[in-house]
Structure formats: C-alpha cells, structure tokens
XYZ file of C-alpha atoms in Angstrom:
413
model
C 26.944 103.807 -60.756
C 28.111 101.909 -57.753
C 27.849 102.635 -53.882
C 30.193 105.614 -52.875
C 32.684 105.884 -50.105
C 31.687 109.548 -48.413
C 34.815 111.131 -49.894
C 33.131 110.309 -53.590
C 35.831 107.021 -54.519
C 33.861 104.057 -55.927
C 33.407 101.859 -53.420
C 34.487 98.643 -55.100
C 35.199 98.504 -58.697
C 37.643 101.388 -58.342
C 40.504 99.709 -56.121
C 39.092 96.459 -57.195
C 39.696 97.275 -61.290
C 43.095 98.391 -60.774
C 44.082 95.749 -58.210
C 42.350 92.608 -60.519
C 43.910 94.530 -63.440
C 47.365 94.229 -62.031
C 46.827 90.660 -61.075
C 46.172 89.795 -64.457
C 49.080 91.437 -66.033
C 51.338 89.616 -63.340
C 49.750 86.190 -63.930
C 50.053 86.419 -67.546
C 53.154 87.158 -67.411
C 54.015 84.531 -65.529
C 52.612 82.202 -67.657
C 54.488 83.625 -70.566
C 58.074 83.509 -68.998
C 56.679 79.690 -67.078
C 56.052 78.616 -71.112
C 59.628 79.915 -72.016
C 61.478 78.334 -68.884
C 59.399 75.291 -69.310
C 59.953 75.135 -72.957
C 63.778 75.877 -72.577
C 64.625 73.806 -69.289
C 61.955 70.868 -69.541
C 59.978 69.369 -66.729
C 63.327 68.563 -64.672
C 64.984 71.796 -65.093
C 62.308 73.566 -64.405
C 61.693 72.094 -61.379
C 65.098 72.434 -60.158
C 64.468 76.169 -61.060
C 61.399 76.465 -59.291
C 63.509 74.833 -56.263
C 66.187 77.115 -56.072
C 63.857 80.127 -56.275
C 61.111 78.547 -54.057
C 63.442 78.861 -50.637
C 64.792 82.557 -51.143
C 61.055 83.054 -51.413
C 60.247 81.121 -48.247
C 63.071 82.453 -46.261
C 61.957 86.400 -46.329
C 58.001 85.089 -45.940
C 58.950 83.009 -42.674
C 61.092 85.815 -41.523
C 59.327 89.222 -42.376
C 57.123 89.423 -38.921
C 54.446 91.069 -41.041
C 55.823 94.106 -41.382
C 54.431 95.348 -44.564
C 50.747 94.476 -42.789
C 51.512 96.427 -39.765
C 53.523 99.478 -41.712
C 49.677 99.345 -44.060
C 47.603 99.441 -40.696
C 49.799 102.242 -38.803
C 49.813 104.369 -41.978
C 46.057 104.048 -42.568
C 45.681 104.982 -38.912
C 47.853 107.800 -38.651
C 48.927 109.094 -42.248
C 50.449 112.083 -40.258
C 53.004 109.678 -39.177
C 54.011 107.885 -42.707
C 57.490 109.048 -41.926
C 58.482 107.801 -39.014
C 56.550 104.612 -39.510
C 58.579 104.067 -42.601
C 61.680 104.628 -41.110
C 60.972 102.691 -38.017
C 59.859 99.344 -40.735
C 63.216 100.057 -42.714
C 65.425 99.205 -39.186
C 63.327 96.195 -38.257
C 63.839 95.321 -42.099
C 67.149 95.686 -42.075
C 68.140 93.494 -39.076
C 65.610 90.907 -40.598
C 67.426 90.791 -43.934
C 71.014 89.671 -41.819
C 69.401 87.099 -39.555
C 67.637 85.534 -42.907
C 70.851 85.882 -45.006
C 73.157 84.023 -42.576
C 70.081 81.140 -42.205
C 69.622 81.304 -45.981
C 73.307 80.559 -46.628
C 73.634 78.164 -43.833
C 70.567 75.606 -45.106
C 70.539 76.005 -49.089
C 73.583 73.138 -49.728
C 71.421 70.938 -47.242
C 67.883 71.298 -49.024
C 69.221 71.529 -52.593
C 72.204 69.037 -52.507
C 69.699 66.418 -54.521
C 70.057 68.596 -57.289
C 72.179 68.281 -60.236
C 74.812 70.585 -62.183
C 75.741 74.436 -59.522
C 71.963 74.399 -58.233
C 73.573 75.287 -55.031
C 75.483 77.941 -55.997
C 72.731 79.375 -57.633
C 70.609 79.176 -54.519
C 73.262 80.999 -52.973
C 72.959 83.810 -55.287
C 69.329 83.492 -55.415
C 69.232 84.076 -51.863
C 70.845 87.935 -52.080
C 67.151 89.057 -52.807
C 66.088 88.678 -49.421
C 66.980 92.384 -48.158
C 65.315 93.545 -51.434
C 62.139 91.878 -51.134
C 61.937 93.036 -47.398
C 62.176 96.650 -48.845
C 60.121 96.027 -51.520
C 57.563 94.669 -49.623
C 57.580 97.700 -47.303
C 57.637 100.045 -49.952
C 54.423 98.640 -50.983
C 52.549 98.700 -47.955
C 53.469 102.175 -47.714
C 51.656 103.189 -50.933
C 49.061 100.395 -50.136
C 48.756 102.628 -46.847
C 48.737 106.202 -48.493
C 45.891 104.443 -50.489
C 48.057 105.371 -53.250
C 46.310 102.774 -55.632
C 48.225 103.696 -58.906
C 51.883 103.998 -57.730
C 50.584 100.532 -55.689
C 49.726 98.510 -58.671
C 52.749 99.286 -60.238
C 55.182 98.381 -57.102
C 53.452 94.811 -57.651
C 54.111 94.688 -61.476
C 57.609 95.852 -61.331
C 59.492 92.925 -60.844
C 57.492 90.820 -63.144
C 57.768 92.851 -65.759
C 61.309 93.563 -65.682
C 61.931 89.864 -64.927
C 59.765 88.876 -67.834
C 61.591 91.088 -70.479
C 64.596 89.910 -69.104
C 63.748 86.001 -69.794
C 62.246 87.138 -73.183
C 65.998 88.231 -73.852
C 67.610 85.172 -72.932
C 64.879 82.434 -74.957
C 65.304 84.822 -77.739
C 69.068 84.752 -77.641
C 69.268 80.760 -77.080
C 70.975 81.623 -73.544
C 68.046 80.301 -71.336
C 69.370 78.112 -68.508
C 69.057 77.842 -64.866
C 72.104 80.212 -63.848
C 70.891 83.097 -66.601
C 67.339 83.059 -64.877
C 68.354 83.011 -61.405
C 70.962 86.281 -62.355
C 67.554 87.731 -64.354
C 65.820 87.563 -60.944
C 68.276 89.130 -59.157
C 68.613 91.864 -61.455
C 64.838 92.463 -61.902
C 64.834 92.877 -57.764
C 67.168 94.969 -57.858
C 65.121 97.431 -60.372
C 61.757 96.805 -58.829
C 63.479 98.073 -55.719
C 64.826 100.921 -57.028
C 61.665 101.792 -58.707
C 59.528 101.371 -55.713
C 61.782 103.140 -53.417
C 61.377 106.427 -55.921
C 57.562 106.293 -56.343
C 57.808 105.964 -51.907
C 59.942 109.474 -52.019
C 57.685 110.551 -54.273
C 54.879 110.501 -51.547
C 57.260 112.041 -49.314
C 57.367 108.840 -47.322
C 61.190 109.199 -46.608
C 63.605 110.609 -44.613
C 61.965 110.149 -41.042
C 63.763 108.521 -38.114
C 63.154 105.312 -36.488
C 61.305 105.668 -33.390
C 61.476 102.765 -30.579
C 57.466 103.349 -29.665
C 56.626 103.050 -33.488
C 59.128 100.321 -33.729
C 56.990 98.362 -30.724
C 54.033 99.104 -32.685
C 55.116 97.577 -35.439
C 56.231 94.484 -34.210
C 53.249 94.086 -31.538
C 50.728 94.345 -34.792
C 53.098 92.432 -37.070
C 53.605 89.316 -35.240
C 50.041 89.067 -34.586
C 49.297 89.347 -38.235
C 52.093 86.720 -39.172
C 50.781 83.957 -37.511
C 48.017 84.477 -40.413
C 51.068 85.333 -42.867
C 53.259 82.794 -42.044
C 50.254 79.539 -41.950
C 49.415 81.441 -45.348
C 52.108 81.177 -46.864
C 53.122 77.628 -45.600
C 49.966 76.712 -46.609
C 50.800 77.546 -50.116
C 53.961 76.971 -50.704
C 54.322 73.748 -48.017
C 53.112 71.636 -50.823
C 55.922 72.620 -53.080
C 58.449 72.571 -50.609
C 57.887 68.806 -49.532
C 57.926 67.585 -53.090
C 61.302 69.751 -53.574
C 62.706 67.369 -50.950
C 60.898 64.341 -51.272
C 60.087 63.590 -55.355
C 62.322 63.805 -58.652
C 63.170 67.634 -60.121
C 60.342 66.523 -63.113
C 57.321 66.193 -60.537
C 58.415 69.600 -59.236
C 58.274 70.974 -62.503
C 54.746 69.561 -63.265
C 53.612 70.633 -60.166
C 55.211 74.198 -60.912
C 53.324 74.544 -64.071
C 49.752 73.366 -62.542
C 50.185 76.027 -59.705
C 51.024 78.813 -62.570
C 48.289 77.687 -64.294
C 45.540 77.614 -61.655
C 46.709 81.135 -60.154
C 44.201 82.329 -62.910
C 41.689 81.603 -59.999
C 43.596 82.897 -57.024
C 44.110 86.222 -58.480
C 40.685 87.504 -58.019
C 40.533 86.547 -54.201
C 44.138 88.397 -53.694
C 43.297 91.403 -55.870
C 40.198 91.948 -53.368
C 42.468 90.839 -50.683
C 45.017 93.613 -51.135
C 42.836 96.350 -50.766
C 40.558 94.787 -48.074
C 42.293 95.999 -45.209
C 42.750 99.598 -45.696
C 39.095 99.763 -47.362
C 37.427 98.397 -44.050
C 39.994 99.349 -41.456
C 39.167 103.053 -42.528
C 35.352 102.251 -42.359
C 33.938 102.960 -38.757
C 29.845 102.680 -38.948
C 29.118 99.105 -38.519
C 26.286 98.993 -41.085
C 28.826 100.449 -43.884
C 31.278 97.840 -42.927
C 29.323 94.957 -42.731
C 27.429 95.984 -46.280
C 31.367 96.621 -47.672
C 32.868 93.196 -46.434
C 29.310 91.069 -47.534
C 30.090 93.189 -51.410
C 34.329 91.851 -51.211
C 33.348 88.106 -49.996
C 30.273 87.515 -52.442
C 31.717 88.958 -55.214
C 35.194 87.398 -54.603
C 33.568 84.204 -54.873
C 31.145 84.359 -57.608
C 34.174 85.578 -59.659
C 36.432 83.001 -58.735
C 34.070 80.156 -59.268
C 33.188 81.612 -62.702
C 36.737 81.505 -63.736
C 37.723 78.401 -61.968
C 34.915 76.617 -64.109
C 35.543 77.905 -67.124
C 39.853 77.076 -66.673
C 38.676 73.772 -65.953
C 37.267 72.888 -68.833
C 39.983 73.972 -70.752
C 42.797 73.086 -69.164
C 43.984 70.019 -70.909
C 44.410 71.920 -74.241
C 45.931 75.216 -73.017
C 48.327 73.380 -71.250
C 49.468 70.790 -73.203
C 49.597 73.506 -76.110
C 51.418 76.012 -73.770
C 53.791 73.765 -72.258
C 53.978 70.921 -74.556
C 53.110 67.242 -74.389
C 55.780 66.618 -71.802
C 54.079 68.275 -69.144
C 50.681 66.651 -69.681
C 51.042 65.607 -66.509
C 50.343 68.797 -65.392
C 46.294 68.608 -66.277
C 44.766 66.768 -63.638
C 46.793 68.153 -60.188
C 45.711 72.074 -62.372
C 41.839 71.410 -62.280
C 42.284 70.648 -58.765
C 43.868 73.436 -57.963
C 41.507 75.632 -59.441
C 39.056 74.365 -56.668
C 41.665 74.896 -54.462
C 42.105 78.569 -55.558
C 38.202 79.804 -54.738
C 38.580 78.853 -51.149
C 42.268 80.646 -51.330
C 40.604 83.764 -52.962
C 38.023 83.676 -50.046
C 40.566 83.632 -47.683
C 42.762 86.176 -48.653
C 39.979 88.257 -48.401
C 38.505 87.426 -45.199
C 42.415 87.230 -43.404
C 42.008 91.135 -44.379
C 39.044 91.677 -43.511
C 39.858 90.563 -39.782
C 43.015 92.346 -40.412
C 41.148 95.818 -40.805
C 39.118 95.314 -37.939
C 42.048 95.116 -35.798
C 42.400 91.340 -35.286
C 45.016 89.565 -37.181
C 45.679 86.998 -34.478
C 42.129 85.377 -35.571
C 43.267 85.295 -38.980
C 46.326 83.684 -37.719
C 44.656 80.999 -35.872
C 42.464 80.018 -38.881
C 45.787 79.872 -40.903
C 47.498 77.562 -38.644
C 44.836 75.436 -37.901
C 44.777 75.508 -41.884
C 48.555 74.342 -41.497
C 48.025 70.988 -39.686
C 45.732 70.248 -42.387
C 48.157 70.318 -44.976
C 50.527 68.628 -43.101
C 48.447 65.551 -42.415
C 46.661 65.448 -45.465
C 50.298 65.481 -46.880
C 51.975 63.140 -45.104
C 48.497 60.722 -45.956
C 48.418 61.764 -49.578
C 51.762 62.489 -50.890
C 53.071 58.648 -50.691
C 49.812 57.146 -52.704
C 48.275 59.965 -55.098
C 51.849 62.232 -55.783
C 51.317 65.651 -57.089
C 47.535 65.342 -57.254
C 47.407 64.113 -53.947
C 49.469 67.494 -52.813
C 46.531 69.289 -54.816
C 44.098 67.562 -52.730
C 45.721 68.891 -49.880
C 45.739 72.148 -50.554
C 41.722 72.364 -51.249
C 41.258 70.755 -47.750
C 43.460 73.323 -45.894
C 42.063 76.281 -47.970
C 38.198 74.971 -47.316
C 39.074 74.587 -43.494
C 40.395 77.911 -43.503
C 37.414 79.677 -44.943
C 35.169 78.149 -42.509
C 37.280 79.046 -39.474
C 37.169 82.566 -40.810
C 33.937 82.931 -42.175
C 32.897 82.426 -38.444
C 35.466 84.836 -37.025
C 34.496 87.464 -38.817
C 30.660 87.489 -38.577
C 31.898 87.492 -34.687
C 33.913 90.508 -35.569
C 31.432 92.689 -37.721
C-alpha cells in the first residue's frame, strides 16, 4: 500500500495509473492512425499532412495565455467558485479564438504555399479548430481542477479516439488522402468538444457569469504561466516548424514519424505532469510537499529512462515494420529523440511542480532560456546533420531546461 493523501486517495499511483493509462491509449493510437496515414500518403504526403495540421496546432498554443493552467489553479483554490471561473475563461476564450482565426487565415497561404495539390485550402479548414481546442482545453482544466480524474482522462482521449476511428474508416474504404483527414480532424473536434462540454455540466461547472476580477485573475496567473507554455511548446514543436519551411514535404514526414515514435518516452513525464499541479498546489506542509514532488521527479525519470532504453533498442525493426522501408530514415533522428523525451518528461513535471507552488513565471524563464537553445542549436545543426541534427537540438534544449528547473524548484520547496 502506498503513502496516503489525508483524505485516504493514493498518493501517486492513483492519479498517476489513470493519467499514464490515458497516455498510453492516446499514443497508441497515434501510432496506429501515423502507420495508416503514413502507409496511405507516403513520406511526402505525410509530411505535408503533418504541415497543415502542425500550424492550427501552433496558432491556439501561441495564443491561449494559459488559460486552462490558470482556470486549474483558481479552481483548485477556490472550488466554491468553479462557476464563475468557468464562465469568466469561456469570454477570454472566446475573444482569443477571433484574434487567432483572423491571424490563422491571414499567414497559412504564406507558410504552406511550398506545398503541392489544395494544401492551403486545407489549412484553411484545418484552422476552424482553433475556438474548439480553446474550449476543449478549458473544459479540461476544469475537471483537471475539480480533481475529477475519470471524466479528465477521458476529455484527453476523446479526440483521439474519435479521430482514430474516423481514419480507420477512410484506410478501410480506400478514401485516405490529405483533404479526408484534415475533414476527420475537424469532425473529431467537434465531438470531443461536445463531449467534454457535457461531462463539464455534469459537474455543474456551467452556467455562471463572467466576472471582470476573476477575469484579471485569470489572465494575471495565465500569462505568467505561458511564458513556460509558450517556450514549451516552441520548444517542441519549433523543430518541426523550421523543417516545414525550410526542407522537402518527405523529411517532414520522417521527422513526423520519429517524433510519434519516441512520444512512447514523453508520455510518462506528461502523465505525471498533468496531475502535478493540483496534487502539490493543494499540499500545504512543506515536508509532505517536498516528500510528494522528490516521489513525481524520481519516479518520472526512472520510468522514462527504462522505456527510452528499451525503444531504443528496438526501434529499427518496429519502425521499419510499422511504417515500411521508405521511412527507414526515420530510425536514427527516433533513438535520439527518445533521449530527448526523459529530459522532456522531467520537465513537464517540474514546470508543474513550480506551477503548484504558485510560480509559473520560473517555469517560464527556464522554458525560454530553453528556447534560445533550440534556436541556435538549430540554426548550427539543421544545415549539416538535417533531421537528426533537429533531434540533437531538442535533447540540448530539454537538458538545459531541466537543470534551470531542477534549481528553481529546490529554491521553491
């Protein structure tokens, strides 16, 4: 039996098990539906694919304000106040989702005009998911907040699975293209969102107004905690975005598939992560905290080296029997990656960590420091080793980060 929270919850393995649980499901079934594209498209169009999906993505992550973080951390802090703390996240949302819609619109013939065949009409149509993954995302934090672990998991698996089954559908049917998956997307959003937008009203979460006190809250905690979000999330995705612009549609698609494949890693660190900050922002004895953060780090690591090892050694095989022989290419920037993926584990735990404690701007400064090590190690890599050199990048931002923030948060605790 493991440590106990005082009102009885296991004090790891609980949130942990259903959190890593969920993880898996989503990263297997991303590797299922990345075979099927990858089988269907081929290294090309899958990474023209991956491109027109990647900025939609990018677009709601650069302009969210970390809203679902601050929605979490008011919720956890005042439960009695779910209500207007929801309402007060939808407005902010909902003014966020028109100021990234008319940018989305505005840049996506500039960064995908390299593309071949309607990728940028497709990339227009990809981008009407950006109001639903800002209400998505808030919906989650809600139940993430409510420490509603369950109804939580399942706000995180809903898109992929409906996405999945609908690619399934298509492969089977022989009407897997570019255009079908990017109107499968769409569609899945638009379910997810529906389903996590009932299991919110469930919890009684609705129906509140907006309040302009809340509303300062919000955006006082969330920018603070997107400095972290943002460098994050630049930090992954910066990589992809640069050889989107810079290399042919078939190094995108390798690159694609080594990313997919070393999230096997990852996954540990952001199960832990997601349940980080409401476990130690609701944790006030120092000793308890300290003893709870030392039991997420350790173990987040252990884990992730474990797996990373064991991917390693078989990642030549699994891919090339996955994916087939055309993305063999895909094997050597993958085992980096994996290394990459136990210092991005450690991080997403730690971020929260500082997060719970009340100081995402620390988290934020480790991320952008993180940042301008990508970018150098980038613009020095890119040109001489390709993809591998982006994978090379990524493990020296990632370690950088977890040193910055290992430090930070001993300071904190």
């Amino acid at each position: 039996m493991g440590p106990r929270f005082p009102d009885g919850t296991l004090a790891f393995w609980r949130p942990f098990g259903a959190s890593f649980a969920t993880s898996v499901l989503i990263w297997s079934t991303g590797i299922l539906t990345g075979l099927l594209l990858a089988r269907a498209l081929g290294p090309a169009g899958r990474g023209t694919l991956a491109a027109v999906m990647l900025w939609p993505a990018t677009y709601s992550t650069l302009g969210v304000f970390g809203l679902g973080d601050a929605v979490t951390y008011h919720i956890v802090r005042g439960p009695e106040r779910v209500r207007q703390v929801v309402a007060s996240g939808l407005a902010v949302a909902a003014v966020l989702s028109v100021l990234l819609l008319a940018v989305g619109m505005a840049l996506t013939p500039l960064v995908l005009h390299r593309y071949e065949g309607r990728a940028v009409f497709w990339g227009l149509v990809a981008m009407t998911q950006i109001p639903l993954t800002l209400v998505s995302q808030l919906g989650s934090a809600t139940l993430n907040g409510l420490h509603r672990y369950g109804r939580f998991q399942l706000s995180r698996a809903a898109f992929v699975v409906v996405s999945a089954g609908g690619v399934v559908v298509l492969a089977a049917s022989g009407h897997l293209s570019v255009g079908s998956a990017v109107c499968t997307y769409v569609a899945a959003n638009v379910v997810a969102t529906g389903v996590i937008a009932e299991l919110v009203r469930r919890e009684g979460a609705l129906g509140g107004r907006p309040s302009r006190e809340t509303t300062k809250e919000l955006l006082s905690y969330g920018f603070k905690s997107h400095v972290a979000i943002l460098s994050s999330a630049l930090n992954q995705r910066l990589d992809q975005l640069v050889i989107s612009l810079v290399l042919a549609p078939r190094q995108l698609g390798l690159y694609v598939v080594a990313v997919a494949f070393a999230g096997a890693v990852g996954m540990i660190g952001s199960s832990v992560g997601m349940v980080t900050l409401p476990q130690v922002g609701r944790v006030a004895a120092p000793d308890e905290r300290r003893a709870r953060v030392r039991r997420l780090v350790v173990g987040t690591v252990v884990l992730s080296v474990g797996a990373g090892a064991a991917f390693a050694l078989v990642a030549h095989p699994l891919i090339v029997l996955a994916f087939g022989s055309s993305f063999a290419g895909a094997v050597t920037p993958a085992r980096i990656l994996l290394l990459a993926g136990v210092f991005l584990g450690a991080n997403a735990v730690l971020s929260n960590v500082l997060r719970g404690v009340g100081r995402p701007l620390q988290a934020g400064m480790a991320e952008l420091g993180a940042l301008l090590v990508t970018v150098a190690a980038l613009g020095a890599l890119l040109p001489i080793l390709g993809i591998n050199g982006a994978a090379v990048a990524s493990v020296l931002a990632y370690a950088a980060t977890t040193t910055w923030m290992v430090r930070q948060a001993r300071r904190a605790l």
